[in-house]
Short mmCIF file of C-alpha atoms in Angstrom, two decimals:
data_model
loop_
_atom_site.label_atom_id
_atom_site.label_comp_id
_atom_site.label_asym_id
_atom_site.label_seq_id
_atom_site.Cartn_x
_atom_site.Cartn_y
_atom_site.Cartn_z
CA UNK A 1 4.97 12.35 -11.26
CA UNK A 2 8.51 13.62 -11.58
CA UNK A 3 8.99 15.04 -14.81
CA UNK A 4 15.60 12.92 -14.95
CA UNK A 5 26.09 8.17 -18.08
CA UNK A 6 29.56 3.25 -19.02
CA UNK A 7 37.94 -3.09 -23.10
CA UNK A 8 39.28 -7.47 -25.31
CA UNK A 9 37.77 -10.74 -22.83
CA UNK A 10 36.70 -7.60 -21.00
CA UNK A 11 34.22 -6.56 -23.78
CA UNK A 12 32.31 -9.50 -23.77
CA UNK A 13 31.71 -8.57 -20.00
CA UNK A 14 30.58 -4.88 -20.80
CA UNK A 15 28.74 -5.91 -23.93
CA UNK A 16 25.77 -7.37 -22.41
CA UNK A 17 25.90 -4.44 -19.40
CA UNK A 18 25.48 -2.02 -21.74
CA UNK A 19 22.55 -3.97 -24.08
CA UNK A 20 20.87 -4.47 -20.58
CA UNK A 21 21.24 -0.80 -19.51
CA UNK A 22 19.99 0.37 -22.92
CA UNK A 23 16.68 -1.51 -22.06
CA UNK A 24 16.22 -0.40 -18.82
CA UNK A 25 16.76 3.13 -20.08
CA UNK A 26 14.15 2.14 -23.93
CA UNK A 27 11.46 0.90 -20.67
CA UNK A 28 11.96 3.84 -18.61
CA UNK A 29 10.89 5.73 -20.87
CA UNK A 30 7.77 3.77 -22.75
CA UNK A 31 7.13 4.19 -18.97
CA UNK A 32 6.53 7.75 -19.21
CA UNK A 33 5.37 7.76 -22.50
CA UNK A 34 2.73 5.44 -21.61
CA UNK A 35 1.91 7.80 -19.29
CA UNK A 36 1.58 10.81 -20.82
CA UNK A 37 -0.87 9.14 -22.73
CA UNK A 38 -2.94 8.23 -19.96
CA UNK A 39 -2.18 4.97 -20.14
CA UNK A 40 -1.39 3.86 -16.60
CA UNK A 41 -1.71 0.52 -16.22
CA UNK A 42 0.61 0.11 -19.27
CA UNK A 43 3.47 2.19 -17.95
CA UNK A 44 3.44 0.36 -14.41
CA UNK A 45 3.55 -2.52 -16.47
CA UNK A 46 6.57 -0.91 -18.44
CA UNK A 47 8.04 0.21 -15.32
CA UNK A 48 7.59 -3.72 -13.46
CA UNK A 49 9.92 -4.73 -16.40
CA UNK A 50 12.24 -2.08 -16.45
CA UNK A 51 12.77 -2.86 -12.73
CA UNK A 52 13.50 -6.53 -13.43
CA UNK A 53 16.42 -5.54 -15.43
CA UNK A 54 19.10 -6.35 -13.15
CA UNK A 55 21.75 -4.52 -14.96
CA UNK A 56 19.26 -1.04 -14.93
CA UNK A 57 20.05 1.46 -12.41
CA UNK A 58 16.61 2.96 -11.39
CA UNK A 59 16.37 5.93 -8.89
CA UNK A 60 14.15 6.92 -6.55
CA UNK A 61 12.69 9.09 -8.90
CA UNK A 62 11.69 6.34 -11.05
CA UNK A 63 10.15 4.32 -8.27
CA UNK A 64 8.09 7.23 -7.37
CA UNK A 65 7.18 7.56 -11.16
CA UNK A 66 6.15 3.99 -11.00
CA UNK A 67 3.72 4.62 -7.60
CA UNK A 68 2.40 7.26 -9.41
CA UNK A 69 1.32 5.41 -12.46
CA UNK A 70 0.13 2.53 -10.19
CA UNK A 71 -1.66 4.56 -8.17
CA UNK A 72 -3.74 6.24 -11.28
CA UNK A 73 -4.09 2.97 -12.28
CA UNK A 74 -5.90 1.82 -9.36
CA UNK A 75 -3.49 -0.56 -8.31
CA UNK A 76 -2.88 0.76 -4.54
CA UNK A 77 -0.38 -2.32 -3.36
CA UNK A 78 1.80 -1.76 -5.80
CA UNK A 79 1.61 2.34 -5.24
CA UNK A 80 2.47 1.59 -2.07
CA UNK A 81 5.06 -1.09 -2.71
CA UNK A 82 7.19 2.16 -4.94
CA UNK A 83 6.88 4.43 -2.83
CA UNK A 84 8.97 2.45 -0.06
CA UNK A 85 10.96 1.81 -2.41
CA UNK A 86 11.68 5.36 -3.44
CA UNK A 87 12.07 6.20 -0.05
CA UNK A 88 14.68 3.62 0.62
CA UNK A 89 16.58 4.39 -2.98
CA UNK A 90 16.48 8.69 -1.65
CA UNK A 91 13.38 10.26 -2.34
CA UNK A 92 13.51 13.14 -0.02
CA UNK A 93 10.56 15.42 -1.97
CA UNK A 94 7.96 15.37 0.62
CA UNK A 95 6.76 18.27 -0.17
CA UNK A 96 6.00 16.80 -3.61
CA UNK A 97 4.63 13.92 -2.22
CA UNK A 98 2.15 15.95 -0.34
CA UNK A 99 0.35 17.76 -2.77
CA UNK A 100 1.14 15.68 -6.13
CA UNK A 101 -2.43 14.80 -7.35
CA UNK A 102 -1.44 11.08 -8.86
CA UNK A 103 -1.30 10.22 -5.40
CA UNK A 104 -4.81 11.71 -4.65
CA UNK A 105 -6.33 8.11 -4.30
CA UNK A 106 -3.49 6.76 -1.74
CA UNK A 107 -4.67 9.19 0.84
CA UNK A 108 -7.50 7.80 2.36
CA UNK A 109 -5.76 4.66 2.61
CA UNK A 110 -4.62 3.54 5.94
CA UNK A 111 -1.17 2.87 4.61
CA UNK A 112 -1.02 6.57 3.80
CA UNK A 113 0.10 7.96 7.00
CA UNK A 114 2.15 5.18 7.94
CA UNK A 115 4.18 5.80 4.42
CA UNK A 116 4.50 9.73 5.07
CA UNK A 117 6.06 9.04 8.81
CA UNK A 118 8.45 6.60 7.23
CA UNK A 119 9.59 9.04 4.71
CA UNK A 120 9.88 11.98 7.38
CA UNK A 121 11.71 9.81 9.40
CA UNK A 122 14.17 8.27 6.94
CA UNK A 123 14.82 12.26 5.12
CA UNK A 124 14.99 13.73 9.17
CA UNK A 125 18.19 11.05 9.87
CA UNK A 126 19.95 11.49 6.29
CA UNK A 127 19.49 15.37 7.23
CA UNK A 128 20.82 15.23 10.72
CA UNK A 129 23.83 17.83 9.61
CA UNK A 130 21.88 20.20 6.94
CA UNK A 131 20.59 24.16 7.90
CA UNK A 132 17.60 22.98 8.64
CA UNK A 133 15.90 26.10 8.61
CA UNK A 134 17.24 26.82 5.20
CA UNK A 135 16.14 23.56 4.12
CA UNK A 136 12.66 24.07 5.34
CA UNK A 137 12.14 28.08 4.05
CA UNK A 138 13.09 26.21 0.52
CA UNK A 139 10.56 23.38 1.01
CA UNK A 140 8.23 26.40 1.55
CA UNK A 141 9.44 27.82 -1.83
CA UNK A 142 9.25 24.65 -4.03
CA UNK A 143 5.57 24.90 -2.63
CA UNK A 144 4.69 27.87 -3.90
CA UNK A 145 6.91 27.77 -7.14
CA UNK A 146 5.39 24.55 -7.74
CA UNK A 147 1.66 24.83 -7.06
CA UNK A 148 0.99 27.72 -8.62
CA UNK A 149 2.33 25.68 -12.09
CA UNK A 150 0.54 23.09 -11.17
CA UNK A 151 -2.84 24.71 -12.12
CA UNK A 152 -1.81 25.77 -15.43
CA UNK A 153 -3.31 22.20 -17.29
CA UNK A 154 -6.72 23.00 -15.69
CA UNK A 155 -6.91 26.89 -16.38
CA UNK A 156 -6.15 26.14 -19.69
CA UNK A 157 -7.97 23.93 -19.94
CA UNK A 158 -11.32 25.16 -18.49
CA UNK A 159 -10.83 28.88 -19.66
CA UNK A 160 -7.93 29.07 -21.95
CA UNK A 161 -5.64 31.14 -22.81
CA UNK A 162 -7.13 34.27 -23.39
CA UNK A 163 -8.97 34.47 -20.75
CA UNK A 164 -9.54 36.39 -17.32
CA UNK A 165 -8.82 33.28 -15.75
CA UNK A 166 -5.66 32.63 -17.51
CA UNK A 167 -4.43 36.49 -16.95
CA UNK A 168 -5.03 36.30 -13.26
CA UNK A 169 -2.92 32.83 -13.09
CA UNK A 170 0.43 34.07 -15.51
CA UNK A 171 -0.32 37.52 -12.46
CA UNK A 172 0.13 35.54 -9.88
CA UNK A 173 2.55 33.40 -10.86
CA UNK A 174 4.38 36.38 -11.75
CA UNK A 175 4.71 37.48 -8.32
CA UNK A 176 5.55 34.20 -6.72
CA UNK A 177 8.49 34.18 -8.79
CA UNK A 178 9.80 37.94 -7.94
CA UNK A 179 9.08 37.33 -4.46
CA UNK A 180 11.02 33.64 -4.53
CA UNK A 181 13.98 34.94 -7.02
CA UNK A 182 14.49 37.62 -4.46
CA UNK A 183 14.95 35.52 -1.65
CA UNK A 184 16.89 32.74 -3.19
CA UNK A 185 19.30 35.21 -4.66
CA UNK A 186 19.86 36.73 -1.26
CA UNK A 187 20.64 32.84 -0.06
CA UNK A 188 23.10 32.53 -3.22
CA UNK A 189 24.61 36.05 -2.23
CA UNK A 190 24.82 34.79 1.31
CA UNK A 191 26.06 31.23 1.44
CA UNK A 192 26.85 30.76 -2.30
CA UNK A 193 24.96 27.76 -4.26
CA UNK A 194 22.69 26.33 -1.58
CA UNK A 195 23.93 22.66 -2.14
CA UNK A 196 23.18 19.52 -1.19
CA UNK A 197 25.52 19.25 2.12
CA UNK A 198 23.98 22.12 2.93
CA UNK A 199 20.44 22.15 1.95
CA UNK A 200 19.88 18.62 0.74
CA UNK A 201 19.08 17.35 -2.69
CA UNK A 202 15.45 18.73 -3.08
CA UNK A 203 16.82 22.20 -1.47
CA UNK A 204 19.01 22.80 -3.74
CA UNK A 205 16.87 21.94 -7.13
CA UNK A 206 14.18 24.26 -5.25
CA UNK A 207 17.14 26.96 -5.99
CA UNK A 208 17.48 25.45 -9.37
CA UNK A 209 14.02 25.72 -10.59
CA UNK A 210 13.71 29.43 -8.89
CA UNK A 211 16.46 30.44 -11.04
CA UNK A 212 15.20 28.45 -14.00
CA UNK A 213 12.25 30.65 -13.60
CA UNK A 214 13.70 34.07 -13.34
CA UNK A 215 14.40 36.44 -15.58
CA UNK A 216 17.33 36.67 -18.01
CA UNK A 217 19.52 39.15 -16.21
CA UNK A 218 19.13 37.14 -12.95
CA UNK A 219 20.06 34.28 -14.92
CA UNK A 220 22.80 36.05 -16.69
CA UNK A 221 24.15 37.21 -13.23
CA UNK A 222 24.27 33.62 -11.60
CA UNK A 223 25.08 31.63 -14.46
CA UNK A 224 28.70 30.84 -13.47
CA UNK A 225 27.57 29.87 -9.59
CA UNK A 226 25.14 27.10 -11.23
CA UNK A 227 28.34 26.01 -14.06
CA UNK A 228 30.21 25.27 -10.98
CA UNK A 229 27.57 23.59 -8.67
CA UNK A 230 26.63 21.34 -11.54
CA UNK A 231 30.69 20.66 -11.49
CA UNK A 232 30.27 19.46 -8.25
CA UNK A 233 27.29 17.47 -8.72
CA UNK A 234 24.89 19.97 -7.01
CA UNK A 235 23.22 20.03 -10.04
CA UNK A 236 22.18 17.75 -12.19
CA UNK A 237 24.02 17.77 -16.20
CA UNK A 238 20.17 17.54 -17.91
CA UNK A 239 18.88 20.04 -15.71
CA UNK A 240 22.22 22.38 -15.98
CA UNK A 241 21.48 21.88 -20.06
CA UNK A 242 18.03 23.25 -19.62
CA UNK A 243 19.23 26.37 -18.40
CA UNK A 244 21.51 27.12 -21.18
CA UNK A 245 19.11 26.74 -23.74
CA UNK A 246 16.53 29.22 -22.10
CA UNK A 247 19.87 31.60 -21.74
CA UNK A 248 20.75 31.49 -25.41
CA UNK A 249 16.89 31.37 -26.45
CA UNK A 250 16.48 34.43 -24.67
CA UNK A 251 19.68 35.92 -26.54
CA UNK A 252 18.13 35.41 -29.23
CA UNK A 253 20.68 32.45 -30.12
CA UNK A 254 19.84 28.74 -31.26
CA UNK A 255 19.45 26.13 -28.58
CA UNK A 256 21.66 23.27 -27.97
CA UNK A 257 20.07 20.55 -26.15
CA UNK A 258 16.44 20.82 -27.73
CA UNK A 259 15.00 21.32 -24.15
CA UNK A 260 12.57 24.35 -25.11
CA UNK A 261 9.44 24.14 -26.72
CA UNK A 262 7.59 26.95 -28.34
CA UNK A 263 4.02 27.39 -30.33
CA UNK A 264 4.45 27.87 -33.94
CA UNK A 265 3.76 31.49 -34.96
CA UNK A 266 1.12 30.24 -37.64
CA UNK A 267 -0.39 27.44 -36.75
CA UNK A 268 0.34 27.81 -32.48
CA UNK A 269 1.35 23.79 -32.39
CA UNK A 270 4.23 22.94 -29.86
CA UNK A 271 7.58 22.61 -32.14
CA UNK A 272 11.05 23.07 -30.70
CA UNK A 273 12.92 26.45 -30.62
CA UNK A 274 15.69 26.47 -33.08
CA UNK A 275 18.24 24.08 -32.77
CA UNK A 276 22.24 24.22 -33.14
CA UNK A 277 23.46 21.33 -35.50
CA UNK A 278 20.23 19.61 -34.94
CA UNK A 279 21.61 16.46 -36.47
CA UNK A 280 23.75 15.49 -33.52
CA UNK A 281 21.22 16.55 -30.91
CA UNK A 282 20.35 13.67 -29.47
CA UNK A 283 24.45 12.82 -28.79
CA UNK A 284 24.64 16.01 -26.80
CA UNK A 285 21.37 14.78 -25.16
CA UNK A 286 22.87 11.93 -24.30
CA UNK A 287 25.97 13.05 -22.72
CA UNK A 288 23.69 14.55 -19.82
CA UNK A 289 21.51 12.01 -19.28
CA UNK A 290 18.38 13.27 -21.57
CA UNK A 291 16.58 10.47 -23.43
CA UNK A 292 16.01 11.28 -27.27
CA UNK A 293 14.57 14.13 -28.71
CA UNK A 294 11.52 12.42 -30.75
CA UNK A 295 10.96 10.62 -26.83
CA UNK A 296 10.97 14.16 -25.43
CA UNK A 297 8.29 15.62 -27.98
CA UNK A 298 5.56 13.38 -26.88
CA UNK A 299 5.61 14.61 -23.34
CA UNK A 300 4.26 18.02 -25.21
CA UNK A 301 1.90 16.37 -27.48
CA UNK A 302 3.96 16.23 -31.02
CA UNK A 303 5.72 14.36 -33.07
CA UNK A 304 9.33 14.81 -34.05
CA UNK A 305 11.44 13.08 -36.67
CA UNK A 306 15.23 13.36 -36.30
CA UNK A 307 17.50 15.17 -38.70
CA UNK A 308 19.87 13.10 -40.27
#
């Protein structure tokens, strides 16, 4: 799983667009909610009738969030059935696709490797004209960055946080991300933003999520670079918006899109990090393609009532 803006006889045209899209958008994410909860087979339900909104514009990210949900739901056809359609809608993550454990129960399948040379195929052709060994040195990265995060669930959840276990995982993640900030800064320095002409879509989020991960002054130092890619479309607005509120957080300043999530000092439940004119959140949410705040809190486990 992949944890992603619309006049008289005109208006009665646009009216029902917009109702339709606002569906799509309410299923997409009872999708995900569903499961985060663990409730597969619900959210590829949720997701079969967001899809059959013909006014919803899905991406190939939400296919692939569908096969995923399938897939844990032991529903392999219609897995399957997503993922071709991801790969025909974009998806260009095969390094994701590779290692993401949802998919765990698609690989002994015989349509397994005939999906994977599809997508290799159909990424290799759209990616004729990128720096291909660029491209691949950051698939290599995303790897790393990645799969060391992905065994923070299990570590905490076997050992916890205080543990040797833990200590030894927050280490070594620690080092993955000096050793990928340094190269990926030395591509910035070097090319500029590594964007998608040049790198391809997954390439340059790779250099997103390296920076994302850094440390303030890195962050500090390239913050204009990533303004301006995300001008261009390099980057996406929501991810762009997640960035500035770990900048001011770290400033010691009051969030603006909601997007971090800290441990209360007394009780060490997930709230969110202070937020700047909290009441009108979930417009500025909006305006980069986030889904609601109170949506947003159940991915971490908590419940959050709007301020009016």
């Amino acid at each position: 799983m992949l944890k992603a803006l619309l006049l008289g006889a005109a208006l009665l045209l646009t009216a029902p667009l917009a109702y339709c899209q606002a569906t799509f958008s309410a299923l997409n994410r009872q999708a995900m909610g569903a499961y985060s909860a663990k409730n597969y087979a619900e959210s590829g339900k949720l997701f079969d009738q967001a899809f059959k909104d013909k006014a919803g514009k899905p991406t190939s990210t939400d296919y692939y969030n569908a096969a995923c949900s399938w897939a844990l739901a032991g529903d392999k056809d219609k897995a399957f059935r997503y993922l071709d359609r991801a790969t025909g809608a974009g998806w260009d993550n095969v390094a994701h696709v590779k290692q993401d454990t949802d998919l765990t129960s698609l690989r002994t399948d015989k349509r397994w490797p005939v999906m994977l040379a599809k997508l290799d195929a159909t990424v290799a052709k759209a990616e004729a004209k990128l720096n291909q060994p660029l491209k691949k040195e950051l698939q290599e990265i995303y790897a790393t960055d990645q799969g060391v995060r992905g065994k923070i669930d299990s570590v905490q959840r076997n050992f916890g946080q205080k543990s040797p276990q833990w200590d030894a995982l927050m280490s070594e993640m620690r080092a993955i991300d000096e050793r990928n900030t340094k190269r990926v800064t030395e591509i910035i320095d070097q090319y500029g933003w590594p964007g998608k002409a040049l790198v391809g879509r997954m390439g340059s989020l790779t250099a997103f999520l390296v920076i994302q991960h850094a440390d303030l002054a890195v962050q500090e130092k390239y913050f204009d670079v990533l303004k301006q890619a995300a001008a261009r479309g390099d980057i996406a607005p929501g991810n762009f918006a997640l960035l500035q509120d770990r900048v001011l957080l770290r400033r010691g300043k009051s969030q603006i899109y909601g997007s971090q999530v800290v441990g209360n000092p007394s009780t060490g439940k997930p709230e969110f990090a202070p937020i700047e004119d909290e009441a009108h959140v979930d417009e500025r949410r909006a305006a980069v393609g986030l889904g609601p705040l109170a949506e947003y809190a159940k991915n971490f486990g908590f419940e959050y009532t709007p301020k009016k």
